[in-house]
Amino acid sequence: MTVLVTGGAGYIGSHTVRALVDKGRSVVVLDNLQKGHKQAVKGADLVIGDISNEELVTEIIKKYDVTSVIHFAADSLVEESMMEPRKYYHNNVIKTIKLLDAILKNSINKIVFSSTAAVYGSPKEVPIQENIELKPTNVYGRTKRMIENVLEDYDMAYGLKYIALRYFNAAGACVTGEIGEDHSPESHLIPIILQVALGKRDKLIIYGNDYHTKDGTCIRDYVHVSDLAEAHILALEALEGGKDSTIYNVGNGKGFSVKEIVLEIEKFIGKEIPKEISLRRPGDPDILIASIEKIKKELGWHPKYTLYDIIETAWRWHNSHPQGFEE
Ligand SMILES: NC(=O)c1ccc[n+]([C@@H]2O[C@H](COP(=O)([O-])OP(=O)(O)OC[C@H]3O[C@@H](n4cnc5c(N)ncnc54)[C@H](O)[C@@H]3O)[C@@H](O)[C@H]2O)c1
Ligand SMILES: O=c1ccn([C@@H]2O[C@H](COP(=O)(O)OP(=O)(O)O[C@H]3O[C@H](CO)[C@@H](O)[C@H](O)[C@H]3O)[C@@H](O)[C@H]2O)c(=O)[nH]1
């Protein structure tokens, strides 16, 4: 009963692997290390390779007696997806379909899939419920929506049971301080602010202050990476218990603007962050806040960590690992 975790050397994947191992689960990671770090994989075997390599996936499934898959491997930067759509359609769509075909050929019928709030676009009403009309504003969100469609069709035709988790903005680090976020180059708001605080960057560039929000900067729902890890475990256990395929939002249910995040971090570290307003970043929606009622009710999941916890754990990780995993 081994769980195959694709992208398990990445940020959210490695925290989920850690949580699975802590629960006594047997885990094998498949990651091509294009972004991930082998040092981030704790307590599980890491196979370095690509999800599109059917032969390798088959070999792993047989060798480890894999019975379910959690699929994180993807490219996931909104701005990059607008500049390089081909990269996103290839990695997130074509390669995921190859992975799905390989696991089906090996009679695996349970998968938890990393989807995203980016499938919603810029909805008029928040909090966002799972059943609203989807109008992704960027290529990245469209690739994830495409895979949700593929999963729905594969379930109907081949009985592949899936839970797609549409996460909002993952942030924070493992409370033990052993693993955390290490993207290179970093593009996410909270680690960038912390890099400025640590003197690794001159200033924060705020992408636009003319959004339809209270202070003009984008509002996002930041969810702790360990809360996300727990949601994956509950989703996996639900599928193993015979639950039918479905989709859940995973967020904190609260929104913070870019300016509010900066202010909270300034309060936490006790100094001002140099910042400058620039043009909007392509593809950014105004406001994304999750309704988390469905996952609370059906899986009993609820976020344990607050924004303060996110900032505290992220700060501890970045402060103690200024070079990330490379030290
Ligand atoms: N970070 C967020 O806020 C966020 C929010 C919503 C959804 N997601 C989704 O969650 C998943 C994980 O995100 P993350 O922030 O941990 O990203 P990440 O880049 O840290 O992790 C992705 C991992 O997948 C690996 N990978 C990519 N393509 C691969 C391939 N073809 N074969 C094998 N390995 C491959 C990378 O090396 C990396 O280790 C992604 O699918 C992303 O779209 C992330
Ligand atoms: O240097 C920076 C970086 C970010 N932002 C803003 O901060 C907000 C958050 O940006 P970021 O941390 O890059 O996350 P998102 O672009 O919102 O995307 C994240 O959250 C999505 C779900 O909401 C996921 O799908 C993506 O994978 C994940 O990268 C956005 O308004 C950005 O414009 C800045 O102003 N300056």
Short mmCIF file of N, CA and C in Angstrom, two decimals, residues 105-200:
data_model
loop_
_atom_site.label_atom_id
_atom_site.label_comp_id
_atom_site.label_asym_id
_atom_site.label_seq_id
_atom_site.Cartn_x
_atom_site.Cartn_y
_atom_site.Cartn_z
N LYS A 105 -3.01 1.79 -16.67
CA LYS A 105 -2.52 0.53 -17.24
C LYS A 105 -2.07 -0.42 -16.15
N ASN A 106 -1.66 0.15 -15.02
CA ASN A 106 -1.20 -0.66 -13.90
C ASN A 106 -2.29 -0.83 -12.83
N SER A 107 -3.53 -0.62 -13.25
CA SER A 107 -4.72 -0.87 -12.42
C SER A 107 -4.79 -0.04 -11.14
N ILE A 108 -4.21 1.16 -11.18
CA ILE A 108 -4.38 2.07 -10.03
C ILE A 108 -5.56 2.98 -10.34
N ASN A 109 -6.46 3.10 -9.38
CA ASN A 109 -7.67 3.89 -9.68
C ASN A 109 -7.96 4.96 -8.64
N LYS A 110 -6.90 5.40 -7.93
CA LYS A 110 -7.11 6.47 -6.94
C LYS A 110 -6.02 7.54 -7.08
N ILE A 111 -6.45 8.79 -7.24
CA ILE A 111 -5.47 9.86 -7.38
C ILE A 111 -5.98 11.15 -6.72
N VAL A 112 -5.07 11.81 -6.01
CA VAL A 112 -5.37 13.15 -5.48
C VAL A 112 -4.58 14.12 -6.36
N PHE A 113 -5.26 15.11 -6.89
CA PHE A 113 -4.66 16.01 -7.88
C PHE A 113 -4.56 17.44 -7.34
N SER A 114 -3.39 18.07 -7.56
CA SER A 114 -3.18 19.47 -7.19
C SER A 114 -3.82 20.37 -8.22
N SER A 115 -4.99 20.86 -7.90
CA SER A 115 -5.55 21.89 -8.77
C SER A 115 -5.30 23.25 -8.11
N THR A 116 -6.02 24.25 -8.48
CA THR A 116 -5.68 25.59 -8.02
C THR A 116 -6.86 26.53 -8.05
N ALA A 117 -6.78 27.56 -7.22
CA ALA A 117 -7.78 28.63 -7.24
C ALA A 117 -7.73 29.38 -8.57
N ALA A 118 -6.63 29.22 -9.31
CA ALA A 118 -6.50 29.93 -10.59
C ALA A 118 -7.52 29.44 -11.63
N VAL A 119 -8.23 28.33 -11.35
CA VAL A 119 -9.27 27.87 -12.31
C VAL A 119 -10.48 28.81 -12.29
N TYR A 120 -10.62 29.60 -11.21
CA TYR A 120 -11.83 30.42 -11.08
C TYR A 120 -11.78 31.70 -11.89
N GLY A 121 -10.60 32.22 -12.14
CA GLY A 121 -10.50 33.53 -12.78
C GLY A 121 -10.73 34.61 -11.76
N SER A 122 -11.55 35.59 -12.09
CA SER A 122 -11.85 36.70 -11.19
C SER A 122 -13.33 36.70 -10.85
N PRO A 123 -13.76 35.79 -9.96
CA PRO A 123 -15.20 35.70 -9.70
C PRO A 123 -15.74 36.98 -9.05
N LYS A 124 -17.02 37.26 -9.33
CA LYS A 124 -17.63 38.49 -8.79
C LYS A 124 -17.88 38.36 -7.30
N GLU A 125 -18.17 37.15 -6.85
CA GLU A 125 -18.51 36.99 -5.43
C GLU A 125 -17.48 36.15 -4.69
N VAL A 126 -17.13 36.59 -3.48
CA VAL A 126 -16.30 35.78 -2.59
C VAL A 126 -17.06 35.62 -1.27
N PRO A 127 -16.82 34.58 -0.49
CA PRO A 127 -15.94 33.46 -0.79
C PRO A 127 -16.42 32.63 -1.98
N ILE A 128 -15.44 32.01 -2.64
CA ILE A 128 -15.69 31.29 -3.88
C ILE A 128 -16.11 29.85 -3.58
N GLN A 129 -17.26 29.47 -4.12
CA GLN A 129 -17.69 28.07 -3.95
C GLN A 129 -17.24 27.24 -5.16
N GLU A 130 -17.10 25.96 -4.94
CA GLU A 130 -16.55 25.08 -5.97
C GLU A 130 -17.41 25.02 -7.23
N ASN A 131 -18.72 25.27 -7.08
CA ASN A 131 -19.61 25.02 -8.22
C ASN A 131 -19.88 26.25 -9.09
N ILE A 132 -19.13 27.34 -8.91
CA ILE A 132 -19.38 28.52 -9.75
C ILE A 132 -18.80 28.29 -11.15
N GLU A 133 -19.18 29.17 -12.07
CA GLU A 133 -18.65 29.05 -13.43
C GLU A 133 -17.15 29.35 -13.44
N LEU A 134 -16.38 28.54 -14.17
CA LEU A 134 -14.92 28.71 -14.16
C LEU A 134 -14.47 29.51 -15.37
N LYS A 135 -13.72 30.58 -15.10
CA LYS A 135 -13.21 31.40 -16.20
C LYS A 135 -11.77 31.78 -15.92
N PRO A 136 -10.84 30.81 -16.00
CA PRO A 136 -9.44 31.12 -15.65
C PRO A 136 -8.90 32.29 -16.47
N THR A 137 -8.15 33.18 -15.79
CA THR A 137 -7.61 34.35 -16.49
C THR A 137 -6.16 34.12 -16.93
N ASN A 138 -5.62 32.94 -16.64
CA ASN A 138 -4.24 32.69 -17.08
C ASN A 138 -4.07 31.25 -17.57
N VAL A 139 -2.98 31.05 -18.31
CA VAL A 139 -2.72 29.76 -18.95
C VAL A 139 -2.58 28.66 -17.89
N TYR A 140 -1.88 28.99 -16.82
CA TYR A 140 -1.67 28.02 -15.74
C TYR A 140 -3.01 27.47 -15.25
N GLY A 141 -3.94 28.38 -14.96
CA GLY A 141 -5.26 27.96 -14.47
C GLY A 141 -5.99 27.11 -15.51
N ARG A 142 -5.81 27.47 -16.79
CA ARG A 142 -6.48 26.68 -17.84
C ARG A 142 -5.91 25.26 -17.91
N THR A 143 -4.59 25.12 -17.72
CA THR A 143 -4.02 23.76 -17.79
C THR A 143 -4.57 22.89 -16.66
N LYS A 144 -4.74 23.50 -15.48
CA LYS A 144 -5.23 22.71 -14.33
C LYS A 144 -6.70 22.35 -14.55
N ARG A 145 -7.47 23.27 -15.12
CA ARG A 145 -8.88 22.98 -15.40
C ARG A 145 -8.99 21.85 -16.44
N MET A 146 -8.10 21.87 -17.42
CA MET A 146 -8.12 20.82 -18.43
C MET A 146 -7.96 19.45 -17.77
N ILE A 147 -7.05 19.36 -16.82
CA ILE A 147 -6.83 18.06 -16.17
C ILE A 147 -8.04 17.68 -15.30
N GLU A 148 -8.68 18.68 -14.68
CA GLU A 148 -9.92 18.34 -13.95
C GLU A 148 -10.93 17.70 -14.92
N ASN A 149 -11.01 18.25 -16.14
CA ASN A 149 -11.93 17.67 -17.14
C ASN A 149 -11.50 16.26 -17.53
N VAL A 150 -10.21 16.08 -17.73
CA VAL A 150 -9.71 14.74 -18.10
C VAL A 150 -10.06 13.75 -16.98
N LEU A 151 -9.85 14.17 -15.74
CA LEU A 151 -10.13 13.27 -14.60
C LEU A 151 -11.61 12.88 -14.57
N GLU A 152 -12.48 13.85 -14.83
CA GLU A 152 -13.92 13.57 -14.83
C GLU A 152 -14.25 12.53 -15.91
N ASP A 153 -13.66 12.72 -17.09
CA ASP A 153 -13.92 11.78 -18.20
C ASP A 153 -13.30 10.41 -17.93
N TYR A 154 -12.10 10.39 -17.34
CA TYR A 154 -11.44 9.11 -17.04
C TYR A 154 -12.20 8.36 -15.94
N ASP A 155 -12.82 9.11 -15.04
CA ASP A 155 -13.63 8.46 -14.01
C ASP A 155 -14.83 7.77 -14.68
N MET A 156 -15.52 8.54 -15.52
CA MET A 156 -16.72 7.97 -16.18
C MET A 156 -16.37 6.77 -17.03
N ALA A 157 -15.28 6.88 -17.79
CA ALA A 157 -14.96 5.81 -18.74
C ALA A 157 -14.18 4.65 -18.10
N TYR A 158 -13.24 4.98 -17.21
CA TYR A 158 -12.32 3.94 -16.70
C TYR A 158 -12.38 3.75 -15.19
N GLY A 159 -13.28 4.48 -14.52
CA GLY A 159 -13.41 4.29 -13.07
C GLY A 159 -12.25 4.83 -12.26
N LEU A 160 -11.54 5.83 -12.80
CA LEU A 160 -10.45 6.45 -12.04
C LEU A 160 -11.05 7.41 -11.01
N LYS A 161 -10.90 7.09 -9.74
CA LYS A 161 -11.48 7.93 -8.68
C LYS A 161 -10.47 9.01 -8.29
N TYR A 162 -10.94 10.25 -8.24
CA TYR A 162 -10.01 11.35 -7.98
C TYR A 162 -10.61 12.34 -6.99
N ILE A 163 -9.72 13.01 -6.28
CA ILE A 163 -10.12 14.22 -5.55
C ILE A 163 -9.17 15.32 -6.02
N ALA A 164 -9.75 16.36 -6.61
CA ALA A 164 -8.94 17.51 -7.04
C ALA A 164 -9.04 18.56 -5.94
N LEU A 165 -7.88 18.98 -5.44
CA LEU A 165 -7.85 20.00 -4.39
C LEU A 165 -7.45 21.31 -5.03
N ARG A 166 -8.38 22.27 -4.98
CA ARG A 166 -8.07 23.59 -5.55
C ARG A 166 -7.50 24.44 -4.44
N TYR A 167 -6.15 24.45 -4.36
CA TYR A 167 -5.63 25.24 -3.26
C TYR A 167 -5.47 26.69 -3.65
N PHE A 168 -5.57 27.49 -2.58
CA PHE A 168 -5.37 28.92 -2.72
C PHE A 168 -3.86 29.15 -2.49
N ASN A 169 -3.41 30.19 -1.84
CA ASN A 169 -1.97 30.46 -1.83
C ASN A 169 -1.25 29.73 -0.69
N ALA A 170 -0.46 28.74 -1.08
CA ALA A 170 0.30 27.98 -0.09
C ALA A 170 1.41 28.85 0.48
N ALA A 171 1.60 28.77 1.80
CA ALA A 171 2.66 29.58 2.43
C ALA A 171 3.05 28.94 3.76
N GLY A 172 4.14 29.46 4.35
CA GLY A 172 4.60 28.92 5.63
C GLY A 172 5.55 27.75 5.44
N ALA A 173 5.99 27.18 6.56
CA ALA A 173 6.94 26.07 6.53
C ALA A 173 6.61 25.11 7.67
N CYS A 174 7.17 23.90 7.54
CA CYS A 174 6.99 22.86 8.55
C CYS A 174 7.36 23.42 9.94
N VAL A 175 6.53 23.16 10.96
CA VAL A 175 6.78 23.76 12.28
C VAL A 175 8.10 23.30 12.90
N THR A 176 8.61 22.14 12.48
CA THR A 176 9.87 21.65 13.03
C THR A 176 11.06 22.43 12.47
N GLY A 177 10.84 23.19 11.40
CA GLY A 177 11.92 23.98 10.81
C GLY A 177 12.82 23.20 9.86
N GLU A 178 12.52 21.89 9.64
CA GLU A 178 13.41 21.08 8.79
C GLU A 178 13.26 21.35 7.31
N ILE A 179 12.02 21.61 6.87
CA ILE A 179 11.79 21.88 5.45
C ILE A 179 10.96 23.15 5.31
N GLY A 180 11.08 23.74 4.13
CA GLY A 180 10.35 24.99 3.89
C GLY A 180 10.32 25.28 2.40
N GLU A 181 10.01 26.53 2.07
CA GLU A 181 9.86 26.90 0.65
C GLU A 181 11.21 27.33 0.10
N ASP A 182 11.62 26.73 -1.02
CA ASP A 182 12.88 27.10 -1.65
C ASP A 182 12.71 27.03 -3.17
N HIS A 183 12.17 28.11 -3.73
CA HIS A 183 11.99 28.20 -5.17
C HIS A 183 13.07 29.12 -5.73
N SER A 184 13.60 28.73 -6.88
CA SER A 184 14.63 29.57 -7.47
C SER A 184 14.37 29.76 -8.97
N PRO A 185 14.10 30.94 -9.44
CA PRO A 185 13.96 32.16 -8.67
C PRO A 185 12.65 32.16 -7.88
N GLU A 186 12.63 32.85 -6.77
CA GLU A 186 11.40 32.93 -5.97
C GLU A 186 10.44 33.94 -6.60
N SER A 187 9.17 33.62 -6.63
CA SER A 187 8.19 34.56 -7.21
C SER A 187 7.04 34.82 -6.25
N HIS A 188 6.96 34.05 -5.15
CA HIS A 188 5.81 34.17 -4.25
C HIS A 188 5.99 35.31 -3.25
N LEU A 189 4.86 35.92 -2.93
CA LEU A 189 4.89 37.15 -2.15
C LEU A 189 5.59 37.02 -0.79
N ILE A 190 5.16 36.07 0.04
CA ILE A 190 5.68 36.03 1.41
C ILE A 190 7.19 35.76 1.45
N PRO A 191 7.68 34.72 0.72
CA PRO A 191 9.15 34.53 0.75
C PRO A 191 9.92 35.72 0.18
N ILE A 192 9.34 36.40 -0.82
CA ILE A 192 10.05 37.57 -1.37
C ILE A 192 10.16 38.67 -0.30
N ILE A 193 9.09 38.91 0.43
CA ILE A 193 9.16 39.94 1.48
C ILE A 193 10.21 39.54 2.52
N LEU A 194 10.25 38.25 2.85
CA LEU A 194 11.23 37.80 3.85
C LEU A 194 12.66 37.92 3.32
N GLN A 195 12.82 37.69 2.01
CA GLN A 195 14.16 37.87 1.43
C GLN A 195 14.59 39.33 1.50
N VAL A 196 13.62 40.25 1.33
CA VAL A 196 13.95 41.67 1.48
C VAL A 196 14.37 41.93 2.93
N ALA A 197 13.59 41.37 3.86
CA ALA A 197 13.90 41.58 5.29
C ALA A 197 15.29 41.06 5.63
N LEU A 198 15.70 39.98 4.95
CA LEU A 198 17.02 39.38 5.23
C LEU A 198 18.15 40.03 4.45
N GLY A 199 17.81 41.06 3.67
CA GLY A 199 18.83 41.77 2.90
C GLY A 199 19.24 41.05 1.63
N LYS A 200 18.47 40.03 1.21
CA LYS A 200 18.81 39.30 -0.02
C LYS A 200 18.24 39.97 -1.27
#
